[in-house]
């Protein structure tokens, strides 16, 4: 696996790629969580430094620079259960500037009563921002947990044009 680091307005980001697909993206201060996920999904692995793997580092810089749809075409592949994969796939369909509730996400994957399980899958998403788990909020419109921290979730939503009242 290849790794690069990108500075952002909300902290340094670690980008993990297999040379073809983005495999993980998380914030530097959550490195322990990322390493656990990588070990769980890939077993013994090595991270080899690579500048701009698959162009993702440049794409993230464009996203943070205001070109919000730059992330839309990033090729991703994350190891997870069939259910997790369904949730993560559907997350890419949450429109830019919009939010969905956990219940809405559950309905979209055909499991309308599984909003809690959807929440767990959403929380174990290894590819932050590009697989936009930050766009999922509580049924009452409240901001709910985010693996990168609530301040980052709020920043990302405002950056993407979500009107937080």
Short mmCIF file of C-alpha atoms in Angstrom, two decimals:
data_model
loop_
_atom_site.label_atom_id
_atom_site.label_comp_id
_atom_site.label_asym_id
_atom_site.label_seq_id
_atom_site.Cartn_x
_atom_site.Cartn_y
_atom_site.Cartn_z
CA UNK A 1 0.00 0.00 0.00
CA UNK A 2 1.13 3.55 -0.71
CA UNK A 3 0.79 6.56 1.58
CA UNK A 4 0.84 10.30 1.08
CA UNK A 5 -0.01 13.16 3.41
CA UNK A 6 -1.87 16.33 2.51
CA UNK A 7 -2.35 19.45 4.61
CA UNK A 8 -5.92 20.70 4.87
CA UNK A 9 -7.74 23.48 6.74
CA UNK A 10 -8.93 20.87 9.25
CA UNK A 11 -5.71 18.96 9.78
CA UNK A 12 -3.26 16.77 7.96
CA UNK A 13 -4.82 13.91 6.00
CA UNK A 14 -3.30 10.50 5.35
CA UNK A 15 -4.11 8.95 1.97
CA UNK A 16 -3.68 5.19 1.50
CA UNK A 17 -3.81 3.73 -2.00
CA UNK A 18 -3.09 0.40 -3.63
CA UNK A 19 -1.85 2.18 -6.75
CA UNK A 20 -5.23 1.87 -8.43
CA UNK A 21 -7.88 2.64 -5.79
CA UNK A 22 -8.10 4.80 -2.70
CA UNK A 23 -8.20 2.34 0.22
CA UNK A 24 -8.26 4.66 3.23
CA UNK A 25 -8.30 8.36 4.03
CA UNK A 26 -8.24 9.74 7.54
CA UNK A 27 -6.85 12.52 9.67
CA UNK A 28 -3.31 12.29 11.03
CA UNK A 29 -4.48 12.54 14.65
CA UNK A 30 -6.61 9.41 14.10
CA UNK A 31 -3.66 7.36 12.88
CA UNK A 32 -4.18 4.61 15.49
CA UNK A 33 -7.73 4.00 14.24
CA UNK A 34 -6.54 3.89 10.64
CA UNK A 35 -3.79 1.42 11.47
CA UNK A 36 -6.30 -0.87 13.24
CA UNK A 37 -8.60 -0.77 10.23
CA UNK A 38 -5.75 -1.47 7.82
CA UNK A 39 -4.56 -4.41 9.92
CA UNK A 40 -8.09 -5.80 10.20
CA UNK A 41 -8.73 -5.52 6.47
CA UNK A 42 -5.30 -6.21 4.99
CA UNK A 43 -3.44 -8.22 7.63
CA UNK A 44 0.28 -7.53 7.59
CA UNK A 45 0.87 -4.54 5.37
CA UNK A 46 3.58 -2.03 4.61
CA UNK A 47 3.09 1.62 3.76
CA UNK A 48 5.43 2.94 1.10
CA UNK A 49 5.59 6.72 0.62
CA UNK A 50 4.32 7.86 -2.79
CA UNK A 51 3.59 11.38 -3.96
CA UNK A 52 0.04 11.91 -5.19
CA UNK A 53 -1.05 8.25 -5.51
CA UNK A 54 -3.73 7.91 -8.19
CA UNK A 55 -3.90 11.73 -8.24
CA UNK A 56 -5.81 11.68 -4.94
CA UNK A 57 -3.52 14.13 -3.11
CA UNK A 58 -4.07 16.72 -5.82
CA UNK A 59 -7.81 15.99 -5.86
CA UNK A 60 -8.03 16.57 -2.10
CA UNK A 61 -6.19 19.89 -2.47
CA UNK A 62 -8.69 20.92 -5.15
CA UNK A 63 -11.61 19.86 -2.92
CA UNK A 64 -10.32 21.93 -0.01
CA UNK A 65 -9.66 24.79 -2.43
CA UNK A 66 -13.36 24.91 -3.29
CA UNK A 67 -13.66 22.50 -6.23
CA UNK A 68 -16.05 20.35 -4.23
CA UNK A 69 -16.98 17.88 -6.94
CA UNK A 70 -13.32 16.99 -7.52
CA UNK A 71 -13.76 13.97 -5.23
CA UNK A 72 -16.68 12.51 -7.19
CA UNK A 73 -14.63 10.40 -9.59
CA UNK A 74 -12.01 9.05 -7.16
CA UNK A 75 -11.88 5.27 -7.50
CA UNK A 76 -12.31 3.65 -4.09
CA UNK A 77 -12.12 0.11 -2.78
CA UNK A 78 -12.57 -0.73 0.87
CA UNK A 79 -12.64 -4.16 2.44
CA UNK A 80 -15.73 -4.67 4.53
CA UNK A 81 -18.72 -6.93 4.98
CA UNK A 82 -21.39 -7.05 2.28
CA UNK A 83 -23.59 -4.82 4.45
CA UNK A 84 -20.81 -2.29 5.12
CA UNK A 85 -19.96 -2.20 1.44
CA UNK A 86 -23.60 -1.49 0.57
CA UNK A 87 -23.68 1.39 3.04
CA UNK A 88 -20.35 2.81 1.86
CA UNK A 89 -21.41 2.55 -1.79
CA UNK A 90 -24.68 4.37 -1.07
CA UNK A 91 -22.85 7.13 0.83
CA UNK A 92 -21.33 8.23 -2.48
CA UNK A 93 -24.88 9.00 -3.64
CA UNK A 94 -25.58 11.57 -0.91
CA UNK A 95 -25.66 14.76 -3.01
CA UNK A 96 -23.10 17.46 -2.41
CA UNK A 97 -24.59 20.16 -0.18
CA UNK A 98 -27.23 17.78 1.20
CA UNK A 99 -27.53 15.45 4.16
CA UNK A 100 -29.39 12.21 4.76
CA UNK A 101 -30.49 10.70 8.03
CA UNK A 102 -29.38 7.22 9.07
CA UNK A 103 -32.97 6.11 8.39
CA UNK A 104 -32.85 7.51 4.87
CA UNK A 105 -29.55 5.75 4.22
CA UNK A 106 -31.07 2.50 5.55
CA UNK A 107 -34.05 2.90 3.19
CA UNK A 108 -31.71 3.56 0.26
CA UNK A 109 -29.94 0.22 0.79
CA UNK A 110 -33.26 -1.62 1.10
CA UNK A 111 -33.03 -2.17 4.88
CA UNK A 112 -35.47 0.42 6.31
CA UNK A 113 -35.31 -0.96 9.86
CA UNK A 114 -31.52 -1.10 10.00
CA UNK A 115 -30.69 2.52 10.84
CA UNK A 116 -28.59 1.52 13.87
CA UNK A 117 -26.61 -1.01 11.84
CA UNK A 118 -26.22 1.64 9.14
CA UNK A 119 -24.84 3.97 11.80
CA UNK A 120 -22.25 1.38 12.81
CA UNK A 121 -21.25 0.77 9.19
CA UNK A 122 -21.10 4.52 8.57
CA UNK A 123 -18.83 4.89 11.60
CA UNK A 124 -16.43 2.25 10.33
CA UNK A 125 -16.03 3.83 6.91
CA UNK A 126 -12.27 3.85 6.23
CA UNK A 127 -12.41 6.48 3.49
CA UNK A 128 -13.37 9.83 5.03
CA UNK A 129 -14.58 12.76 2.91
CA UNK A 130 -14.47 10.92 -0.46
CA UNK A 131 -16.99 8.39 0.88
CA UNK A 132 -18.91 11.20 2.60
CA UNK A 133 -20.03 9.71 5.91
CA UNK A 134 -19.99 13.27 7.26
CA UNK A 135 -23.18 13.93 5.23
CA UNK A 136 -25.22 11.62 7.48
CA UNK A 137 -27.03 13.26 10.39
CA UNK A 138 -29.64 12.38 12.98
CA UNK A 139 -33.33 12.04 12.06
CA UNK A 140 -34.06 15.29 13.90
CA UNK A 141 -31.43 17.16 11.88
CA UNK A 142 -28.83 17.10 14.64
CA UNK A 143 -25.19 16.53 13.94
CA UNK A 144 -24.26 13.11 15.23
CA UNK A 145 -20.89 11.50 15.76
CA UNK A 146 -18.08 11.68 13.26
CA UNK A 147 -14.89 9.64 13.40
CA UNK A 148 -12.80 12.72 12.66
CA UNK A 149 -14.48 14.81 15.36
CA UNK A 150 -17.61 16.95 15.39
CA UNK A 151 -15.79 20.20 14.57
CA UNK A 152 -14.48 18.63 11.36
CA UNK A 153 -17.91 17.28 10.45
CA UNK A 154 -19.41 20.72 10.89
CA UNK A 155 -16.59 22.33 8.88
CA UNK A 156 -16.98 19.82 6.02
CA UNK A 157 -20.75 20.33 5.84
CA UNK A 158 -20.44 24.12 5.81
CA UNK A 159 -17.62 23.86 3.23
CA UNK A 160 -19.99 21.85 1.04
CA UNK A 161 -22.79 24.38 1.37
CA UNK A 162 -25.03 22.69 3.91
CA UNK A 163 -27.05 25.28 5.84
CA UNK A 164 -26.62 24.31 9.49
CA UNK A 165 -29.24 26.04 11.60
#
